[in-house]
Amino acid sequence: MGTDKPVTITVEAIVHSPVESVWKYWTEPKHITQWNKASDDWHTPYAENDLKVGGKFVSRMEAKDGSFGFDFGGVYDEVNMNESISYTIADGRKVKIAFIRQDNDTKIIESFEAEETNAIEMQQAGWQAILDNFKKYAENVKEQ
């Protein structure tokens, strides 16, 4: 293993919110901490984001009961405001996210290289669950 090209997994959603709002909710730490979880028994108590090429980001993801947690982070390879982001995760895998304007909606297409520990289906389900949480948050957020 490790010599083959990694499997790329894609998840997507249509968010009923304009791309400018979607971009803000996706990239600002005060919003990231509100939606970045795969299930209700997890949360993201901390996030930081230096949204520029070469900039770093990190989100602390934890089980609410304190039983497990990890940092998810990486470095930005490309940032095109309101259009796309690509980054390299700390373990070397690549991620690309497209934000496609569709009138007042935004289609998000997120593609990432699979890791070799967990089943492809499990990884896809986890990333889709986080994207679905983002969609729910972005469509219902009340700005402060």
Short mmCIF file of N, CA and C in Angstrom, two decimals:
data_model
loop_
_atom_site.label_atom_id
_atom_site.label_comp_id
_atom_site.label_asym_id
_atom_site.label_seq_id
_atom_site.Cartn_x
_atom_site.Cartn_y
_atom_site.Cartn_z
N MET A 1 0.84 -1.18 0.00
CA MET A 1 0.00 0.00 0.00
C MET A 1 0.88 1.24 0.00
N GLY A 2 0.28 2.36 -0.33
CA GLY A 2 1.02 3.60 -0.32
C GLY A 2 1.67 3.94 -1.66
N THR A 3 1.77 2.96 -2.56
CA THR A 3 2.38 3.24 -3.86
C THR A 3 1.34 3.63 -4.89
N ASP A 4 0.10 3.24 -4.67
CA ASP A 4 -0.98 3.58 -5.59
C ASP A 4 -1.46 5.00 -5.32
N LYS A 5 -2.07 5.57 -6.35
CA LYS A 5 -2.69 6.89 -6.19
C LYS A 5 -3.84 6.75 -5.20
N PRO A 6 -3.94 7.68 -4.22
CA PRO A 6 -5.01 7.54 -3.23
C PRO A 6 -6.40 7.67 -3.86
N VAL A 7 -7.35 7.01 -3.24
CA VAL A 7 -8.74 7.11 -3.66
C VAL A 7 -9.24 8.51 -3.31
N THR A 8 -9.96 9.14 -4.24
CA THR A 8 -10.56 10.44 -3.96
C THR A 8 -12.04 10.25 -3.70
N ILE A 9 -12.50 10.83 -2.59
CA ILE A 9 -13.90 10.75 -2.20
C ILE A 9 -14.50 12.14 -2.38
N THR A 10 -15.73 12.20 -2.88
CA THR A 10 -16.40 13.48 -3.08
C THR A 10 -17.74 13.49 -2.35
N VAL A 11 -17.99 14.60 -1.65
CA VAL A 11 -19.28 14.83 -1.02
C VAL A 11 -19.78 16.18 -1.52
N GLU A 12 -21.09 16.35 -1.54
CA GLU A 12 -21.62 17.64 -2.00
C GLU A 12 -22.97 17.94 -1.39
N ALA A 13 -23.32 19.23 -1.46
CA ALA A 13 -24.60 19.70 -0.94
C ALA A 13 -24.95 21.01 -1.64
N ILE A 14 -26.23 21.27 -1.72
CA ILE A 14 -26.70 22.58 -2.19
C ILE A 14 -27.23 23.30 -0.97
N VAL A 15 -26.61 24.45 -0.68
CA VAL A 15 -26.97 25.25 0.48
C VAL A 15 -27.83 26.41 0.00
N HIS A 16 -28.97 26.57 0.61
CA HIS A 16 -29.90 27.64 0.23
C HIS A 16 -29.50 28.95 0.92
N SER A 17 -28.36 29.45 0.48
CA SER A 17 -27.80 30.70 0.99
C SER A 17 -26.81 31.21 -0.05
N PRO A 18 -26.67 32.53 -0.20
CA PRO A 18 -25.75 33.07 -1.20
C PRO A 18 -24.30 32.70 -0.92
N VAL A 19 -23.50 32.62 -1.97
CA VAL A 19 -22.11 32.17 -1.84
C VAL A 19 -21.30 33.04 -0.88
N GLU A 20 -21.56 34.33 -0.83
CA GLU A 20 -20.81 35.21 0.07
C GLU A 20 -21.04 34.82 1.53
N SER A 21 -22.28 34.49 1.87
CA SER A 21 -22.60 34.05 3.23
C SER A 21 -22.00 32.68 3.50
N VAL A 22 -22.15 31.77 2.55
CA VAL A 22 -21.60 30.42 2.69
C VAL A 22 -20.09 30.50 2.93
N TRP A 23 -19.40 31.32 2.17
CA TRP A 23 -17.95 31.47 2.32
C TRP A 23 -17.61 31.92 3.74
N LYS A 24 -18.33 32.92 4.23
CA LYS A 24 -18.07 33.45 5.57
C LYS A 24 -18.30 32.37 6.63
N TYR A 25 -19.41 31.65 6.53
CA TYR A 25 -19.72 30.62 7.52
C TYR A 25 -18.70 29.48 7.47
N TRP A 26 -18.19 29.18 6.29
CA TRP A 26 -17.22 28.10 6.11
C TRP A 26 -15.84 28.46 6.67
N THR A 27 -15.48 29.76 6.59
CA THR A 27 -14.09 30.15 6.85
C THR A 27 -13.85 30.90 8.17
N GLU A 28 -14.87 31.48 8.78
CA GLU A 28 -14.64 32.25 10.01
C GLU A 28 -14.73 31.34 11.23
N PRO A 29 -13.70 31.36 12.11
CA PRO A 29 -13.68 30.48 13.27
C PRO A 29 -14.94 30.54 14.14
N LYS A 30 -15.54 31.72 14.32
CA LYS A 30 -16.74 31.80 15.16
C LYS A 30 -17.89 30.99 14.57
N HIS A 31 -17.88 30.79 13.26
CA HIS A 31 -18.89 29.95 12.62
C HIS A 31 -18.46 28.49 12.59
N ILE A 32 -17.16 28.24 12.29
CA ILE A 32 -16.65 26.87 12.21
C ILE A 32 -16.98 26.09 13.48
N THR A 33 -16.83 26.74 14.63
CA THR A 33 -17.08 26.05 15.91
C THR A 33 -18.56 25.69 16.08
N GLN A 34 -19.44 26.28 15.30
CA GLN A 34 -20.87 26.00 15.41
C GLN A 34 -21.34 24.82 14.57
N TRP A 35 -20.64 24.51 13.49
CA TRP A 35 -21.13 23.46 12.57
C TRP A 35 -20.19 22.28 12.37
N ASN A 36 -18.94 22.39 12.75
CA ASN A 36 -17.92 21.40 12.40
C ASN A 36 -18.00 20.16 13.29
N LYS A 37 -18.94 19.28 12.98
CA LYS A 37 -19.10 18.02 13.71
C LYS A 37 -19.88 17.06 12.85
N ALA A 38 -19.63 15.77 13.06
CA ALA A 38 -20.33 14.76 12.28
C ALA A 38 -21.60 14.29 12.98
N SER A 39 -21.68 14.49 14.31
CA SER A 39 -22.87 14.07 15.06
C SER A 39 -23.03 14.97 16.28
N ASP A 40 -24.20 14.92 16.89
CA ASP A 40 -24.51 15.81 18.01
C ASP A 40 -23.72 15.50 19.27
N ASP A 41 -23.07 14.33 19.35
CA ASP A 41 -22.26 14.04 20.54
C ASP A 41 -20.81 14.50 20.38
N TRP A 42 -20.53 15.24 19.30
CA TRP A 42 -19.22 15.84 19.06
C TRP A 42 -19.37 17.35 18.98
N HIS A 43 -18.26 18.05 19.14
CA HIS A 43 -18.25 19.51 18.96
C HIS A 43 -16.85 19.96 18.60
N THR A 44 -16.75 21.23 18.20
CA THR A 44 -15.48 21.86 17.88
C THR A 44 -15.35 23.07 18.81
N PRO A 45 -14.68 22.88 19.96
CA PRO A 45 -14.59 23.98 20.91
C PRO A 45 -13.64 25.10 20.49
N TYR A 46 -12.74 24.80 19.51
CA TYR A 46 -11.74 25.78 19.13
C TYR A 46 -11.42 25.66 17.65
N ALA A 47 -11.29 26.80 16.98
CA ALA A 47 -10.86 26.82 15.58
C ALA A 47 -10.06 28.08 15.33
N GLU A 48 -9.04 27.95 14.49
CA GLU A 48 -8.32 29.13 14.01
C GLU A 48 -8.10 28.95 12.51
N ASN A 49 -8.04 30.06 11.79
CA ASN A 49 -7.98 29.97 10.34
C ASN A 49 -7.26 31.18 9.76
N ASP A 50 -6.10 30.94 9.14
CA ASP A 50 -5.34 31.97 8.44
C ASP A 50 -5.56 31.73 6.95
N LEU A 51 -6.65 32.27 6.44
CA LEU A 51 -7.15 31.95 5.10
C LEU A 51 -6.35 32.67 4.01
N LYS A 52 -5.20 32.09 3.67
CA LYS A 52 -4.35 32.60 2.59
C LYS A 52 -3.43 31.47 2.16
N VAL A 53 -2.88 31.57 0.96
CA VAL A 53 -1.95 30.54 0.49
C VAL A 53 -0.78 30.49 1.47
N GLY A 54 -0.49 29.29 1.95
CA GLY A 54 0.56 29.12 2.94
C GLY A 54 0.08 29.28 4.37
N GLY A 55 -1.16 29.79 4.53
CA GLY A 55 -1.74 29.97 5.86
C GLY A 55 -2.17 28.64 6.45
N LYS A 56 -2.18 28.57 7.77
CA LYS A 56 -2.55 27.34 8.47
C LYS A 56 -3.93 27.47 9.08
N PHE A 57 -4.55 26.31 9.26
CA PHE A 57 -5.82 26.26 9.98
C PHE A 57 -5.80 25.06 10.90
N VAL A 58 -6.60 25.13 11.95
CA VAL A 58 -6.77 23.98 12.84
C VAL A 58 -8.13 24.08 13.51
N SER A 59 -8.78 22.95 13.65
CA SER A 59 -10.03 22.83 14.40
C SER A 59 -9.83 21.71 15.41
N ARG A 60 -10.18 21.96 16.65
CA ARG A 60 -10.13 20.93 17.68
C ARG A 60 -11.48 20.25 17.71
N MET A 61 -11.50 18.97 17.37
CA MET A 61 -12.76 18.20 17.36
C MET A 61 -12.73 17.24 18.53
N GLU A 62 -13.81 17.25 19.34
CA GLU A 62 -13.85 16.43 20.54
C GLU A 62 -15.22 15.81 20.75
N ALA A 63 -15.20 14.63 21.35
CA ALA A 63 -16.45 14.04 21.83
C ALA A 63 -16.90 14.88 23.02
N LYS A 64 -18.19 15.18 23.12
CA LYS A 64 -18.68 16.03 24.20
C LYS A 64 -18.45 15.40 25.58
N ASP A 65 -18.37 14.07 25.64
CA ASP A 65 -18.14 13.41 26.93
C ASP A 65 -16.66 13.38 27.32
N GLY A 66 -15.80 13.97 26.48
CA GLY A 66 -14.38 14.05 26.78
C GLY A 66 -13.59 12.78 26.52
N SER A 67 -14.22 11.77 25.93
CA SER A 67 -13.56 10.48 25.75
C SER A 67 -12.53 10.46 24.63
N PHE A 68 -12.64 11.38 23.68
CA PHE A 68 -11.73 11.38 22.54
C PHE A 68 -11.72 12.76 21.90
N GLY A 69 -10.60 13.11 21.30
CA GLY A 69 -10.52 14.37 20.57
C GLY A 69 -9.28 14.39 19.70
N PHE A 70 -9.27 15.25 18.72
CA PHE A 70 -8.11 15.38 17.83
C PHE A 70 -8.13 16.75 17.16
N ASP A 71 -6.95 17.17 16.71
CA ASP A 71 -6.83 18.40 15.94
C ASP A 71 -6.88 18.04 14.46
N PHE A 72 -7.71 18.76 13.72
CA PHE A 72 -7.76 18.62 12.27
C PHE A 72 -7.20 19.91 11.70
N GLY A 73 -6.09 19.80 10.99
CA GLY A 73 -5.47 21.01 10.49
C GLY A 73 -4.68 20.77 9.23
N GLY A 74 -4.19 21.87 8.68
CA GLY A 74 -3.40 21.79 7.47
C GLY A 74 -2.95 23.16 7.01
N VAL A 75 -2.50 23.19 5.76
CA VAL A 75 -1.98 24.41 5.15
C VAL A 75 -2.68 24.64 3.82
N TYR A 76 -3.07 25.88 3.56
CA TYR A 76 -3.75 26.22 2.31
C TYR A 76 -2.79 26.24 1.14
N ASP A 77 -3.21 25.56 0.06
CA ASP A 77 -2.46 25.56 -1.20
C ASP A 77 -3.02 26.61 -2.17
N GLU A 78 -4.32 26.85 -2.08
CA GLU A 78 -4.98 27.77 -3.00
C GLU A 78 -6.23 28.32 -2.32
N VAL A 79 -6.46 29.63 -2.48
CA VAL A 79 -7.65 30.28 -1.94
C VAL A 79 -8.17 31.25 -2.99
N ASN A 80 -9.37 31.00 -3.50
CA ASN A 80 -10.04 31.89 -4.44
C ASN A 80 -11.35 32.31 -3.80
N MET A 81 -11.39 33.52 -3.28
CA MET A 81 -12.52 33.98 -2.47
C MET A 81 -13.86 33.73 -3.16
N ASN A 82 -14.78 33.15 -2.40
CA ASN A 82 -16.14 32.82 -2.84
C ASN A 82 -16.18 31.80 -3.98
N GLU A 83 -15.04 31.14 -4.28
CA GLU A 83 -15.01 30.18 -5.39
C GLU A 83 -14.44 28.82 -5.00
N SER A 84 -13.23 28.81 -4.42
CA SER A 84 -12.61 27.51 -4.13
C SER A 84 -11.50 27.64 -3.09
N ILE A 85 -11.26 26.51 -2.45
CA ILE A 85 -10.18 26.38 -1.47
C ILE A 85 -9.54 25.02 -1.73
N SER A 86 -8.22 24.96 -1.65
CA SER A 86 -7.56 23.65 -1.61
C SER A 86 -6.50 23.71 -0.53
N TYR A 87 -6.31 22.58 0.14
CA TYR A 87 -5.34 22.53 1.22
C TYR A 87 -4.76 21.13 1.35
N THR A 88 -3.66 21.07 2.09
CA THR A 88 -3.02 19.81 2.42
C THR A 88 -3.19 19.58 3.92
N ILE A 89 -3.81 18.46 4.27
CA ILE A 89 -4.00 18.09 5.68
C ILE A 89 -2.64 17.75 6.26
N ALA A 90 -2.52 17.83 7.58
CA ALA A 90 -1.26 17.55 8.27
C ALA A 90 -0.65 16.20 7.88
N ASP A 91 -1.49 15.21 7.53
CA ASP A 91 -0.96 13.88 7.16
C ASP A 91 -0.57 13.79 5.67
N GLY A 92 -0.66 14.91 4.94
CA GLY A 92 -0.22 14.95 3.55
C GLY A 92 -1.31 14.76 2.51
N ARG A 93 -2.53 14.43 2.95
CA ARG A 93 -3.62 14.26 1.98
C ARG A 93 -4.12 15.61 1.49
N LYS A 94 -4.65 15.61 0.26
CA LYS A 94 -5.13 16.83 -0.39
C LYS A 94 -6.65 16.92 -0.33
N VAL A 95 -7.15 18.16 -0.18
CA VAL A 95 -8.58 18.43 -0.15
C VAL A 95 -8.85 19.61 -1.06
N LYS A 96 -9.94 19.52 -1.83
CA LYS A 96 -10.38 20.63 -2.69
C LYS A 96 -11.86 20.87 -2.44
N ILE A 97 -12.24 22.15 -2.32
CA ILE A 97 -13.63 22.51 -2.10
C ILE A 97 -14.00 23.58 -3.11
N ALA A 98 -15.09 23.35 -3.83
CA ALA A 98 -15.61 24.34 -4.78
C ALA A 98 -16.93 24.90 -4.24
N PHE A 99 -17.07 26.20 -4.36
CA PHE A 99 -18.30 26.90 -3.97
C PHE A 99 -18.88 27.46 -5.26
N ILE A 100 -19.97 26.88 -5.74
CA ILE A 100 -20.52 27.23 -7.05
C ILE A 100 -21.82 28.00 -6.86
N ARG A 101 -21.82 29.24 -7.33
CA ARG A 101 -23.01 30.10 -7.22
C ARG A 101 -24.10 29.56 -8.12
N GLN A 102 -25.29 29.37 -7.56
CA GLN A 102 -26.47 28.98 -8.33
C GLN A 102 -27.61 29.90 -7.92
N ASP A 103 -27.66 31.08 -8.54
CA ASP A 103 -28.58 32.14 -8.14
C ASP A 103 -28.34 32.47 -6.67
N ASN A 104 -29.36 32.27 -5.79
CA ASN A 104 -29.18 32.56 -4.37
C ASN A 104 -28.77 31.33 -3.57
N ASP A 105 -28.45 30.25 -4.24
CA ASP A 105 -27.97 29.04 -3.59
C ASP A 105 -26.49 28.87 -3.88
N THR A 106 -25.87 27.96 -3.14
CA THR A 106 -24.46 27.65 -3.36
C THR A 106 -24.29 26.13 -3.35
N LYS A 107 -23.71 25.61 -4.41
CA LYS A 107 -23.38 24.19 -4.45
C LYS A 107 -21.96 24.03 -3.95
N ILE A 108 -21.79 23.17 -2.96
CA ILE A 108 -20.47 22.89 -2.41
C ILE A 108 -20.08 21.49 -2.86
N ILE A 109 -18.92 21.38 -3.48
CA ILE A 109 -18.37 20.08 -3.87
C ILE A 109 -17.02 19.95 -3.16
N GLU A 110 -16.91 18.96 -2.29
CA GLU A 110 -15.70 18.76 -1.50
C GLU A 110 -15.11 17.40 -1.87
N SER A 111 -13.86 17.41 -2.33
CA SER A 111 -13.17 16.18 -2.70
C SER A 111 -11.92 16.03 -1.83
N PHE A 112 -11.70 14.82 -1.34
CA PHE A 112 -10.54 14.60 -0.48
C PHE A 112 -9.95 13.23 -0.72
N GLU A 113 -8.64 13.13 -0.50
CA GLU A 113 -7.96 11.86 -0.62
C GLU A 113 -8.26 11.02 0.62
N ALA A 114 -8.66 9.79 0.39
CA ALA A 114 -9.00 8.89 1.49
C ALA A 114 -7.75 8.50 2.27
N GLU A 115 -7.93 8.27 3.57
CA GLU A 115 -6.85 7.69 4.35
C GLU A 115 -7.02 6.18 4.33
N GLU A 116 -6.02 5.46 4.80
CA GLU A 116 -6.01 4.01 4.62
C GLU A 116 -6.46 3.22 5.84
N THR A 117 -6.85 3.91 6.92
CA THR A 117 -7.23 3.22 8.16
C THR A 117 -8.70 2.81 8.16
N ASN A 118 -9.56 3.75 7.79
CA ASN A 118 -11.01 3.51 7.85
C ASN A 118 -11.59 3.23 6.47
N ALA A 119 -12.70 2.51 6.45
CA ALA A 119 -13.36 2.16 5.19
C ALA A 119 -13.77 3.43 4.43
N ILE A 120 -13.69 3.34 3.10
CA ILE A 120 -14.07 4.46 2.23
C ILE A 120 -15.49 4.94 2.58
N GLU A 121 -16.42 3.99 2.74
CA GLU A 121 -17.81 4.34 3.03
C GLU A 121 -17.92 5.12 4.34
N MET A 122 -17.13 4.72 5.34
CA MET A 122 -17.16 5.40 6.63
C MET A 122 -16.62 6.83 6.49
N GLN A 123 -15.53 6.99 5.74
CA GLN A 123 -14.96 8.32 5.53
C GLN A 123 -15.95 9.22 4.79
N GLN A 124 -16.55 8.66 3.74
CA GLN A 124 -17.52 9.45 2.97
C GLN A 124 -18.70 9.85 3.84
N ALA A 125 -19.21 8.93 4.64
CA ALA A 125 -20.35 9.22 5.52
C ALA A 125 -19.99 10.29 6.54
N GLY A 126 -18.79 10.23 7.09
CA GLY A 126 -18.37 11.21 8.08
C GLY A 126 -18.25 12.61 7.50
N TRP A 127 -17.59 12.72 6.35
CA TRP A 127 -17.43 14.02 5.71
C TRP A 127 -18.77 14.56 5.22
N GLN A 128 -19.65 13.67 4.74
CA GLN A 128 -20.97 14.11 4.31
C GLN A 128 -21.78 14.61 5.50
N ALA A 129 -21.66 13.94 6.64
CA ALA A 129 -22.39 14.36 7.84
C ALA A 129 -21.94 15.76 8.27
N ILE A 130 -20.64 16.03 8.21
CA ILE A 130 -20.15 17.36 8.56
C ILE A 130 -20.67 18.39 7.56
N LEU A 131 -20.66 18.06 6.27
CA LEU A 131 -21.18 18.97 5.25
C LEU A 131 -22.68 19.20 5.45
N ASP A 132 -23.41 18.17 5.81
CA ASP A 132 -24.85 18.31 6.07
C ASP A 132 -25.09 19.22 7.28
N ASN A 133 -24.24 19.11 8.32
CA ASN A 133 -24.34 20.00 9.46
C ASN A 133 -24.06 21.44 9.04
N PHE A 134 -23.06 21.62 8.16
CA PHE A 134 -22.78 22.96 7.65
C PHE A 134 -24.00 23.52 6.94
N LYS A 135 -24.61 22.73 6.06
CA LYS A 135 -25.79 23.16 5.31
C LYS A 135 -26.89 23.61 6.27
N LYS A 136 -27.15 22.80 7.27
CA LYS A 136 -28.20 23.13 8.26
C LYS A 136 -27.87 24.44 8.98
N TYR A 137 -26.62 24.58 9.39
CA TYR A 137 -26.19 25.79 10.07
C TYR A 137 -26.32 27.02 9.15
N ALA A 138 -25.76 26.91 7.94
CA ALA A 138 -25.73 28.05 7.01
C ALA A 138 -27.13 28.51 6.61
N GLU A 139 -28.07 27.58 6.57
CA GLU A 139 -29.43 27.94 6.18
C GLU A 139 -30.24 28.52 7.33
N ASN A 140 -29.74 28.37 8.56
CA ASN A 140 -30.51 28.78 9.73
C ASN A 140 -29.80 29.77 10.63
N VAL A 141 -28.57 30.14 10.30
CA VAL A 141 -27.79 31.03 11.17
C VAL A 141 -28.46 32.41 11.28
N LYS A 142 -28.39 32.93 12.48
CA LYS A 142 -28.86 34.29 12.73
C LYS A 142 -27.63 35.10 13.08
N GLU A 143 -27.26 36.02 12.20
CA GLU A 143 -26.04 36.82 12.42
C GLU A 143 -26.14 37.66 13.69
N GLN A 144 -25.02 37.73 14.41
CA GLN A 144 -24.92 38.63 15.56
C GLN A 144 -24.28 39.91 15.11
#
